[in-house]
Structure formats: structure tokens, C-alpha cells
Coordinates of C-alpha atoms in Angstrom, one line a residue:
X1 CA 0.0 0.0 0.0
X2 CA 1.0 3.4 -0.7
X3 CA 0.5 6.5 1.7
X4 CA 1.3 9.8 0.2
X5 CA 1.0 13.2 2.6
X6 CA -0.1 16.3 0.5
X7 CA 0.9 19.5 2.0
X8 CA -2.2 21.9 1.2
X9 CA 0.3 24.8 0.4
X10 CA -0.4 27.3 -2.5
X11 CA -1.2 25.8 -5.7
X12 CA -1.7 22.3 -3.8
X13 CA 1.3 21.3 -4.5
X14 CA 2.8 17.5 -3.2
X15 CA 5.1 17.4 -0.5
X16 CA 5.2 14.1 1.0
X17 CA 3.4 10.5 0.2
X18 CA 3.1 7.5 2.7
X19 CA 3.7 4.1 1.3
X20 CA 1.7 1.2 2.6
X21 CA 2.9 -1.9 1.2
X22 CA 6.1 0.0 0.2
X23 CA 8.2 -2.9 0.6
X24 CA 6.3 -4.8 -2.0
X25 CA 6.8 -5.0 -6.2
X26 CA 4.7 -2.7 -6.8
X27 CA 4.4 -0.3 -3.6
X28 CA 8.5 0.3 -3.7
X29 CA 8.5 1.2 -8.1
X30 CA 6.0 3.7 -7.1
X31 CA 7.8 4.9 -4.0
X32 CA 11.6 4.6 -6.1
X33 CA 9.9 6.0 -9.4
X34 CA 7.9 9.2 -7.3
X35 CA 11.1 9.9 -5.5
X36 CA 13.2 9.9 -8.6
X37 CA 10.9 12.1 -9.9
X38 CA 10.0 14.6 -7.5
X39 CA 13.0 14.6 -4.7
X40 CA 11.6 17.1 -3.3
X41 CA 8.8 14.8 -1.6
X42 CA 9.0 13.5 1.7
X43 CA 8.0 9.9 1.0
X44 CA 7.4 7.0 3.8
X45 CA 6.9 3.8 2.9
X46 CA 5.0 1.0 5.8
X47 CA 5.3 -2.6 5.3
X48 CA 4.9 -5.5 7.4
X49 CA 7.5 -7.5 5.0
X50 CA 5.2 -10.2 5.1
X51 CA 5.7 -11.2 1.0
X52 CA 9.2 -13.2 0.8
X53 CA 11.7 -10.8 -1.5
X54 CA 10.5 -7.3 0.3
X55 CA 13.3 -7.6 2.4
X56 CA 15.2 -7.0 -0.8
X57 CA 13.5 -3.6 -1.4
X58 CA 14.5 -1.9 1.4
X59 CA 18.1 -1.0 0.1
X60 CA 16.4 0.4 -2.8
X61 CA 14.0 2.7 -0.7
X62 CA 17.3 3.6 1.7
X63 CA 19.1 5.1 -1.7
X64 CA 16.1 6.6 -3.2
X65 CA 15.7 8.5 0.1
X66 CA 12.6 6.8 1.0
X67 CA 12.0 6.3 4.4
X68 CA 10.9 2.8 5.2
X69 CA 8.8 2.0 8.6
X70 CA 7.9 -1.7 10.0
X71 CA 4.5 -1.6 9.8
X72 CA 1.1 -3.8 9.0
X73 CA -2.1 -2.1 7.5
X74 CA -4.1 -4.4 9.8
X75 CA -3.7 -3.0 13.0
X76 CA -5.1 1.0 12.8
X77 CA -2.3 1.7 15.8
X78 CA -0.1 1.5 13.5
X79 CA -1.5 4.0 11.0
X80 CA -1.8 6.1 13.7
X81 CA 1.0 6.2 14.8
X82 CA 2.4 7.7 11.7
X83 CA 2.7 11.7 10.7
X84 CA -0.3 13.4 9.3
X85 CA -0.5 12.9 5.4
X86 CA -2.5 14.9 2.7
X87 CA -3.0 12.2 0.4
X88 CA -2.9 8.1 0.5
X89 CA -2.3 5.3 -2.3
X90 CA -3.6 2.0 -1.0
X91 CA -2.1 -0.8 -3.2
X92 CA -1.3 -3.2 -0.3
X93 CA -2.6 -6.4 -0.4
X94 CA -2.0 -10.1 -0.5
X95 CA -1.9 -10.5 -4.1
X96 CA -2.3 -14.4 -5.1
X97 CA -5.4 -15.5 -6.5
X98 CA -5.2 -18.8 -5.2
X99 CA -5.0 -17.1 -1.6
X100 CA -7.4 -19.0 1.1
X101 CA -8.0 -22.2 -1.3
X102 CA -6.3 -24.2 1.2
X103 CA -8.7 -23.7 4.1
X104 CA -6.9 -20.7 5.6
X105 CA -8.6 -17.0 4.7
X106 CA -7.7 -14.7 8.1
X107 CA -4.8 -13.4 6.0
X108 CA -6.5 -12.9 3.0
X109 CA -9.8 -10.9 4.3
X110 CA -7.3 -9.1 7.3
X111 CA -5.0 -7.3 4.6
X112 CA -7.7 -6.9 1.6
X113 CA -10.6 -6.0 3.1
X114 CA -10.0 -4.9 7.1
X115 CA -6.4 -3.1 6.2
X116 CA -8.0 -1.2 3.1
X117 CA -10.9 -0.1 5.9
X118 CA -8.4 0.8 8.2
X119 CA -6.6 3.0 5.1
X120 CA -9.8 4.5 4.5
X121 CA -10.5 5.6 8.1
X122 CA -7.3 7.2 8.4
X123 CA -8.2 9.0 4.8
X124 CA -11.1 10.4 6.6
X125 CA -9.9 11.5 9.6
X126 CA -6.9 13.6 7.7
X127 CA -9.8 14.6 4.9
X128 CA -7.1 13.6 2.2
X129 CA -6.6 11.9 -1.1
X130 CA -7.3 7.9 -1.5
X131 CA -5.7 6.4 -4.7
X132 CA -6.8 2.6 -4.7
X133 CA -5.3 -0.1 -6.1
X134 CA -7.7 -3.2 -7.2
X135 CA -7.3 -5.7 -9.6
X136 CA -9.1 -7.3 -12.4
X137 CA -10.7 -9.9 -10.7
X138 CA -13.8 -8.1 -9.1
X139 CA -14.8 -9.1 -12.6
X140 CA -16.7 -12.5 -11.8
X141 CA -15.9 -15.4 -13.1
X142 CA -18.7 -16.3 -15.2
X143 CA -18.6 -13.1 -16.8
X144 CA -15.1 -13.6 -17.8
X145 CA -15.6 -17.8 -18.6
X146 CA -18.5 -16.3 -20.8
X147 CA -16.0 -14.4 -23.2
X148 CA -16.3 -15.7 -27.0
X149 CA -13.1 -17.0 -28.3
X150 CA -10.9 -18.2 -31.1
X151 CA -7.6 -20.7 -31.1
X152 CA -5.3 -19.3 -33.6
X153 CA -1.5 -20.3 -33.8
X154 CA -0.2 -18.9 -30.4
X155 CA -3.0 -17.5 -28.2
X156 CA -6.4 -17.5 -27.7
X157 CA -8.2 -14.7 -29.4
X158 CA -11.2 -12.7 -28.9
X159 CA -13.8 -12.5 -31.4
X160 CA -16.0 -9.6 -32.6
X161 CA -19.2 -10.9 -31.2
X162 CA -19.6 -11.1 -27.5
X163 CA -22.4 -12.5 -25.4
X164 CA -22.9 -10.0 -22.7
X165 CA -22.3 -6.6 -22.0
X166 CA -18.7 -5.3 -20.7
X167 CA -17.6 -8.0 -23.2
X168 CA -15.8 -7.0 -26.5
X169 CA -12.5 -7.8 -29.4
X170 CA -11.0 -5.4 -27.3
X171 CA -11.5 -7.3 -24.1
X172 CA -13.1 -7.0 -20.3
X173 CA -14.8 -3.2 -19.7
X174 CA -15.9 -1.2 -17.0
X175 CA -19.5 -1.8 -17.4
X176 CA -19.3 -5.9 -17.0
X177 CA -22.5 -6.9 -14.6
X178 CA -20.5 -7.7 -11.6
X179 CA -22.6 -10.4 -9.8
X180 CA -21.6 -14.1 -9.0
X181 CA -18.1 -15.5 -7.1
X182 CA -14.8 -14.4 -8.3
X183 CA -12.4 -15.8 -6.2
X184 CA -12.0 -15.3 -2.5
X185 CA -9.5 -12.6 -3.7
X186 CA -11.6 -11.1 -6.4
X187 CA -14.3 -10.6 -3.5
X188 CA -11.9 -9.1 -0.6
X189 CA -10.8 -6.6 -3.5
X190 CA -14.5 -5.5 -4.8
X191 CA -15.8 -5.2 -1.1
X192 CA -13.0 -2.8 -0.6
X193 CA -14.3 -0.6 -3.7
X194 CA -17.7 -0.5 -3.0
X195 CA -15.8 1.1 0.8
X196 CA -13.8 3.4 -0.9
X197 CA -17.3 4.7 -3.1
X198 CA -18.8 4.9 -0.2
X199 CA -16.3 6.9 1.6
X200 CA -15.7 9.0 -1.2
X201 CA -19.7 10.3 -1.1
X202 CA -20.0 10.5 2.2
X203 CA -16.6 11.8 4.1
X204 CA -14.7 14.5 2.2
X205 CA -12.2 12.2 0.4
X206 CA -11.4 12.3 -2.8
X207 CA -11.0 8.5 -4.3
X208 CA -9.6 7.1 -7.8
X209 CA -10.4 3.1 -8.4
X210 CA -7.5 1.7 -10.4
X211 CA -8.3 -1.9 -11.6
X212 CA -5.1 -3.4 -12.4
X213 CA -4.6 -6.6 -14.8
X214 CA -1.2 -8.0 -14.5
X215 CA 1.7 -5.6 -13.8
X216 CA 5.0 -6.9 -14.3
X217 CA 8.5 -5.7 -14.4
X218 CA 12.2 -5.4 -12.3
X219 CA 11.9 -6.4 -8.4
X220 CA 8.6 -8.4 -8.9
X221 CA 9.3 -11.9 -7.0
X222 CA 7.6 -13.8 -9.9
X223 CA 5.4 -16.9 -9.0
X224 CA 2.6 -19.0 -11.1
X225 CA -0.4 -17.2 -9.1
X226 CA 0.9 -13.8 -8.9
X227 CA 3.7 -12.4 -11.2
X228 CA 3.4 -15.3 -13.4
X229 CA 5.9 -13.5 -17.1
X230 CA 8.2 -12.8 -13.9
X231 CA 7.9 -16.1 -12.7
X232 CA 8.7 -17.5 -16.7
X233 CA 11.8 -15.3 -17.3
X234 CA 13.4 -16.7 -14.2
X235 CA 12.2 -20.6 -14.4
X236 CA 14.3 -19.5 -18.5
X237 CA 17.2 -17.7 -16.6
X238 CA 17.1 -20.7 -13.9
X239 CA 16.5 -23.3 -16.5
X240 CA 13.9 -24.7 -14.3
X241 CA 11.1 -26.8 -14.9
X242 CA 7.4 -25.2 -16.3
X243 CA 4.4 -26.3 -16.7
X244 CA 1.5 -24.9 -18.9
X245 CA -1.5 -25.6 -17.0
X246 CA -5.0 -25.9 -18.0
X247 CA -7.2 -25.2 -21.2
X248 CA -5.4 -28.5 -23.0
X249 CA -1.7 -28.1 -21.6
X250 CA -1.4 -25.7 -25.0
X251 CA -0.3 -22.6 -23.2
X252 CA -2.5 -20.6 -25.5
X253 CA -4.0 -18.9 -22.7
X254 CA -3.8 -14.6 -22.2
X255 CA -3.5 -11.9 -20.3
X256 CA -2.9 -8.3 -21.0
X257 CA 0.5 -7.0 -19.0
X258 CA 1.4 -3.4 -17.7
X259 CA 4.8 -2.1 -16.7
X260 CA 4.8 -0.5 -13.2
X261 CA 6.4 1.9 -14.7
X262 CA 3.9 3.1 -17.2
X263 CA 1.4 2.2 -13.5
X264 CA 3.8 5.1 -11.6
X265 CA 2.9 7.4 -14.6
X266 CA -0.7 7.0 -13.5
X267 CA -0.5 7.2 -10.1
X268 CA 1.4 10.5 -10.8
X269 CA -1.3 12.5 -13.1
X270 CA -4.2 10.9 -10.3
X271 CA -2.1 12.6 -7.5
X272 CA -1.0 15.9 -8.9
X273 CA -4.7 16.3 -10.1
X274 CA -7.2 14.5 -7.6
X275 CA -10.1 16.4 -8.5
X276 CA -9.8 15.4 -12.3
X277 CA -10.0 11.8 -10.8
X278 CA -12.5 11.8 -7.8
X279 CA -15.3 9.5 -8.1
X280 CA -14.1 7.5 -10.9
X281 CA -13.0 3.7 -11.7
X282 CA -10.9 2.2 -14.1
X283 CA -9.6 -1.0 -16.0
X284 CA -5.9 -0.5 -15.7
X285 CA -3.7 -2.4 -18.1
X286 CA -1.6 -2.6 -21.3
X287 CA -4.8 -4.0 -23.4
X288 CA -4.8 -5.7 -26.7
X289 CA -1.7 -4.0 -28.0
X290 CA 0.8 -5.5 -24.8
X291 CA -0.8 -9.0 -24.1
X292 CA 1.2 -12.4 -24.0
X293 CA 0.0 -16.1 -23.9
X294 CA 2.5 -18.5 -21.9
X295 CA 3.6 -20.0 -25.7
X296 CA 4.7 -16.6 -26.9
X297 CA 6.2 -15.8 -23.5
X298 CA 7.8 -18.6 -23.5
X299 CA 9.6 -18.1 -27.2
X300 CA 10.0 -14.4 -26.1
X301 CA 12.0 -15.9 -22.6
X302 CA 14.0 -18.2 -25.1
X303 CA 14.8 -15.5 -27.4
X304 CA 16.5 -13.7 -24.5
X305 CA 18.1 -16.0 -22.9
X306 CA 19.1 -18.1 -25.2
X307 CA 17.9 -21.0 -22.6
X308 CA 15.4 -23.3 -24.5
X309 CA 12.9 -25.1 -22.2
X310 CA 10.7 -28.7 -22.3
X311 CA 7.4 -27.6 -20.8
X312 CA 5.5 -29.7 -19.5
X313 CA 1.3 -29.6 -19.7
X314 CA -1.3 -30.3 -17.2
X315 CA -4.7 -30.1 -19.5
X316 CA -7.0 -29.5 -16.2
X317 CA -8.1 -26.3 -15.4
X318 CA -7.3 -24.6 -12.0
X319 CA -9.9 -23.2 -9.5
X320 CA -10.4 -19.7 -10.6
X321 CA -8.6 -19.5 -13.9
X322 CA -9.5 -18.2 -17.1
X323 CA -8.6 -18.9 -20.3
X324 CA -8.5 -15.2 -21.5
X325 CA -8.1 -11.8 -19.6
X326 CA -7.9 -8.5 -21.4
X327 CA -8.3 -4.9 -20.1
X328 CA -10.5 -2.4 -22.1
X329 CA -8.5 0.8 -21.1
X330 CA -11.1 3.0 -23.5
X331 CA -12.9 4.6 -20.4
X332 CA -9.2 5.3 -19.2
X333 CA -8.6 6.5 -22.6
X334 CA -11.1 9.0 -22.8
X335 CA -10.3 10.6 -19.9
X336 CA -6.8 11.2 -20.1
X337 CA -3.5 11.2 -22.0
X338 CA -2.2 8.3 -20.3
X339 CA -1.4 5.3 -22.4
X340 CA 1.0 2.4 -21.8
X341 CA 4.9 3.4 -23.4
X342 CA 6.4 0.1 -22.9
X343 CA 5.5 -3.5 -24.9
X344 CA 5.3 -6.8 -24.1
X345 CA 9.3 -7.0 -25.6
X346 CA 10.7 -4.1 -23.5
X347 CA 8.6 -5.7 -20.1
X348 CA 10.1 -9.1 -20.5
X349 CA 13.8 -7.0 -21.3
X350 CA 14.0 -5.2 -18.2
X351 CA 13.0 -8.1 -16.1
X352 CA 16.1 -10.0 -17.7
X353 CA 17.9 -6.9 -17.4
X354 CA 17.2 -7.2 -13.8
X355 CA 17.2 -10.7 -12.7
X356 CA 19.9 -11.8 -14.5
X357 CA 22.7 -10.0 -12.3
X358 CA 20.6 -10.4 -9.4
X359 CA 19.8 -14.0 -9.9
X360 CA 21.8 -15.3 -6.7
X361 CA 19.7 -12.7 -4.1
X362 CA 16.9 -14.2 -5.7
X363 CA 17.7 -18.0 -4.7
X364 CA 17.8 -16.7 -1.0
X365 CA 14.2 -15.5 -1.4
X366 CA 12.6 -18.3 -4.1
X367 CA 10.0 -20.7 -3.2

């Protein structure tokens, strides 16, 4: 999660930002990318370092001047116990989509759901800025299952005609009818928007709903249910065993992918212009145009490294899965200049770029 303290000066200017999660992939880019770009904010960043591999962000938030606290967005004592902040990005979480399938959901429902609750109160009581970080799968899974589609060479492919609304060539939109299960982490995720609405209309908040596909990039500790092109460029680098599972073993299966960095651009306009934002909710991603099934990752990987891989395939499907997910940005699109600068080549480049020298730090952190 990210906390970010606005100074109401003249002009309402940005002086300082708390980072919740700020130890994590995506809460330390934006804390490292903000600070690069504006050293003159004071920038905090609280994690619990729950997520294996955070431990490794801290030198990076040291350098960047970032100012890291010990700290978990389930207990509000320790939101409290921080300075007063003008504005708050809330992108903690516990990311997996297969989190709570194996009985246990405390964890799950504590950090999603209670800690964005917590985030919010603390939003209201300084009357500041709430950027939230959600993800794609508040879109339920009959919805998505539902999508019409095409087997072509490499990928799976949307076609023209759709069944349902929120459904189109260009992938998943805002205006998809939201009821049915989702995923235990799909539900944690939507019950914290429909808190963050609420909020927004009835406290003096100002809120932005960013619903993220997958974002991927350096410092992402890649595994199969969260930070899965991660996860494929090491298992290449590693030359470790991989497995395309479910929808036939073929590996045809998609998803749109976003840099964080083109995600850091985002959060940037929503903060240095919250009332352009308030109120609104948007599909975040790299849509059609930067998309990647497993069987062109995997020749993309191999291009790189030069490693060549025997993947295995397990035909059955997993709990929760789908064979197709791509963000419909044009709602995004129409109400801004922001579009993603970096393709599915460059992603998979800088997380080679990356891993590669870092590859022993990793081992102490895999599994």
C-alpha cells in the first residue's frame, strides 16, 4: 500500500506521500519511481515485509531516500501512529489469486478488506486523497468464462461478437454486470471498492479506483499465481522446470500486462490532479496492444536468454482461472493522455535486465 502526505500549500502542491505496502513489487516502483521524480517529496513507505523478497526492497528505498517504517495495514495503531499525510495510495494487499484455497482465509480478508478499511478511516480522519489499487478480478468469473473466443497459432483470441455486455475484441470493460463468485480474492478486492465509493460520497475524500490486470517488471518476486511473465523469465534464466497448466496443456492462454512503470505514470497524473480523478473507476492495463499467452512468453524468454525449455502440460483447469483476460483501457482512454509506453518485448527485457545479475539474491528469497 502506498500513503502519500499532501501539504495543502499554495497551488496544492505535493510534499510528501506514505507508502503502505512499500516494501512490496509494486508499492516500492512507485515509491523509487515518485522519489526519482520529485526529490523534493518526503515519501514514507510501511510494510509489514510479510511477502518473501520485500526484504530485498529496502536497500532500494534507503538510496532513493525513502523512508521505510515496520508496519502492518491491519492494525489501525499503526497507522496512527504515523505523521499526518494529505494524500494516500492504498495498493497493499495479499496478491495471489489462489489465496485461502487451502482452508486458511484470516490473512486474506485481514489485509484486503480490514487493512483497506483501516486505510480509508485514516483518509477520513486527515480529509485527504485515497488512490486505490484493485485488480481485475472483481470481474466475476462467469462473466469472464463467458467471453467468446478463437484458437489461432499462439493465443487464444477474442472474437467480434460477444455474449454480454462489458464484453468486446477489445477485451473486459468497466460496465461488465459484476454479480456471482470471483475468487476469494476477487471478493476481498470489490468489497474494498464499494468502501472506498462509499467513503468517497460521504466523508470528504477524494477517491480514484484503479483496476489493475497483470503488472510486471524489475523487483517483482515472480510466482505461477501472482507475477506469473516474472515467474517464466526466471524458471528460462534458472533453467527450471514449467508447466502450462489448464485449457489443454497448450499454453495458449492470455492476459494483458502493464509495466509499473507506465502504472507510476498513473498514479502521478491521479495525484498531482485529484479532483480530475475523484469519483471514478478504471480498468488498468496494457490492453490488446501489450498482451502475451504463456507459448509466446515462453519463445519471447527463449529469445532472450538463449535457454530453451521442455514444458511440460497439465490439461486441467485450476480453481479460478480463465482462459483469457484483457483490459478495455477505452474509459481510461477517454479521460486522459495516459497510455502504456512500454510493450510486451521491453517488459520481458527489463525483467532479464534485472534478474539476470541479481539472480543469486533471488535464490535466497525463491520458493
Amino acid at each position: 500500500m502506498v500513503f502519500l502526505r499532501w501539504r495543502s500549500t499554495e497551488g496544492n502542491d505535493l510534499n510528501s506521500m506514505l507508502v503502505t505496502g512499500g516494501a512490496g513489487f509494486v508499492g516500492s516502483n512507485l515509491a523509487v519511481g515518485l522519489a526519482e521524480r520529485h526529490p523534493d517529496w518526503q515519501i514514507l513507505a510501511l510494510d509489514n515485509l510479510y511477502r518473501r523478497g520485500s526484504e530485498l526492497n529496502l536497500e532500494r528505498l534507503s538510496a532513493a531516500g525513502v523512508e521505510f517504517v515496520n508496519g502492518d495495514v491491519r492494525k489501525p495503531e499503526d497507522l496512527l501512529a504515523l505523521p499526518s499525510i494529505d494524500a494516500l495510495v492504498e495498493c497493499s494487499a495479499e496478491p495471489s489469486v489462489m489465496s485461502g484455497v487451502d482452508g486458511d482465509t484470516s490473512y486474506l480478508f485481514d489485509t484486503n478488506l480490514v487493512g483497506a478499511y483501516n486505510c480509508l478511516e485514516l483518509a477520513r480522519r486527515e480529509q485527504c486523497q485515497f488512490v486505490f489499487l484493485s485488480s481485475s478480478r472483481v470481474y466475476p468469473l462467469a462473466g469472464l468464462r463467458s467471453a467468446d473466443f478463437e484458437e489461432i497459432e499462439t493465443r487464444f483470441e477474442l472474437t467480434d461478437e460477444q455474449p454480454q455486455a462489458g464484453l468486446s475484441r477489445d477485451g473486459v470493460a468497466e460496465n461488465m454486470p459484476i454479480a456471482g463468485p470471483r475468487t476469494l480474492y476477487g471478493s476481498t478486492k470489490l468489497a474494498a471498492e464499494l468502501l472506498v465509493a462509499e467513503y468517497g460520497e460521504q466523508f470528504p475524500v477524494s477517491t480514484v479506483v484503479n483496476r489493475c490486470g497483470v503488472i510486471a517488471g524489475p523487483w517483482q518476486m515472480g510466482k505461477v499465481d501472482q507475477g506469473v511473465f516474472t515467474h517464466w523469465m526466471l524458471a528460462h534464466l534458472r533453467q527450471q522446470p514449467l508447466t502450462y497448466i489448464g485449457f489443454g496443456g497448450s499454453g495458449k492462454q492470455v492476459r494483458d500486462l502493464l509495466h509499473v512503470l507506465d502504472l507510476v505514470d498513473l498514479v502521478e497524473l491521479q495525484l498531482l490532479d485529484p479532483d480530475h480523478w475523484d469519483g471514478r473507476t478504471f480498468n488498468v492495463g496494457g490492453g490488446r496492444e501489450v498482451s502475451l499467452s504463456l507459448l509466446e512468453a515462453t519463445a519471447i524468454c527463449s529469445q532472450i536468454t538463449g535457454n530453451q525449455l521442455d514444458i511440460a502440460a497439465e490439461p486441467t483447469d485450476r480453481p479460478g482461472d480463465v482462459p483469457i483476460y484483457i483490459s478495455d483501457c477505452a474509459a481510461l482512454g477517454e479521460h486522459s493522455d495516459w497510455r502504456p509506453r512500454r510493450n510486451t518485448e521491453q517488459i520481458m527485457s527489463d525483467i532479464f535486465e534485472w534478474a539476470e545479475p541479481n539472480l543469486e539474491r533471488l535464490e535466497s528469497v525463491a520458493g
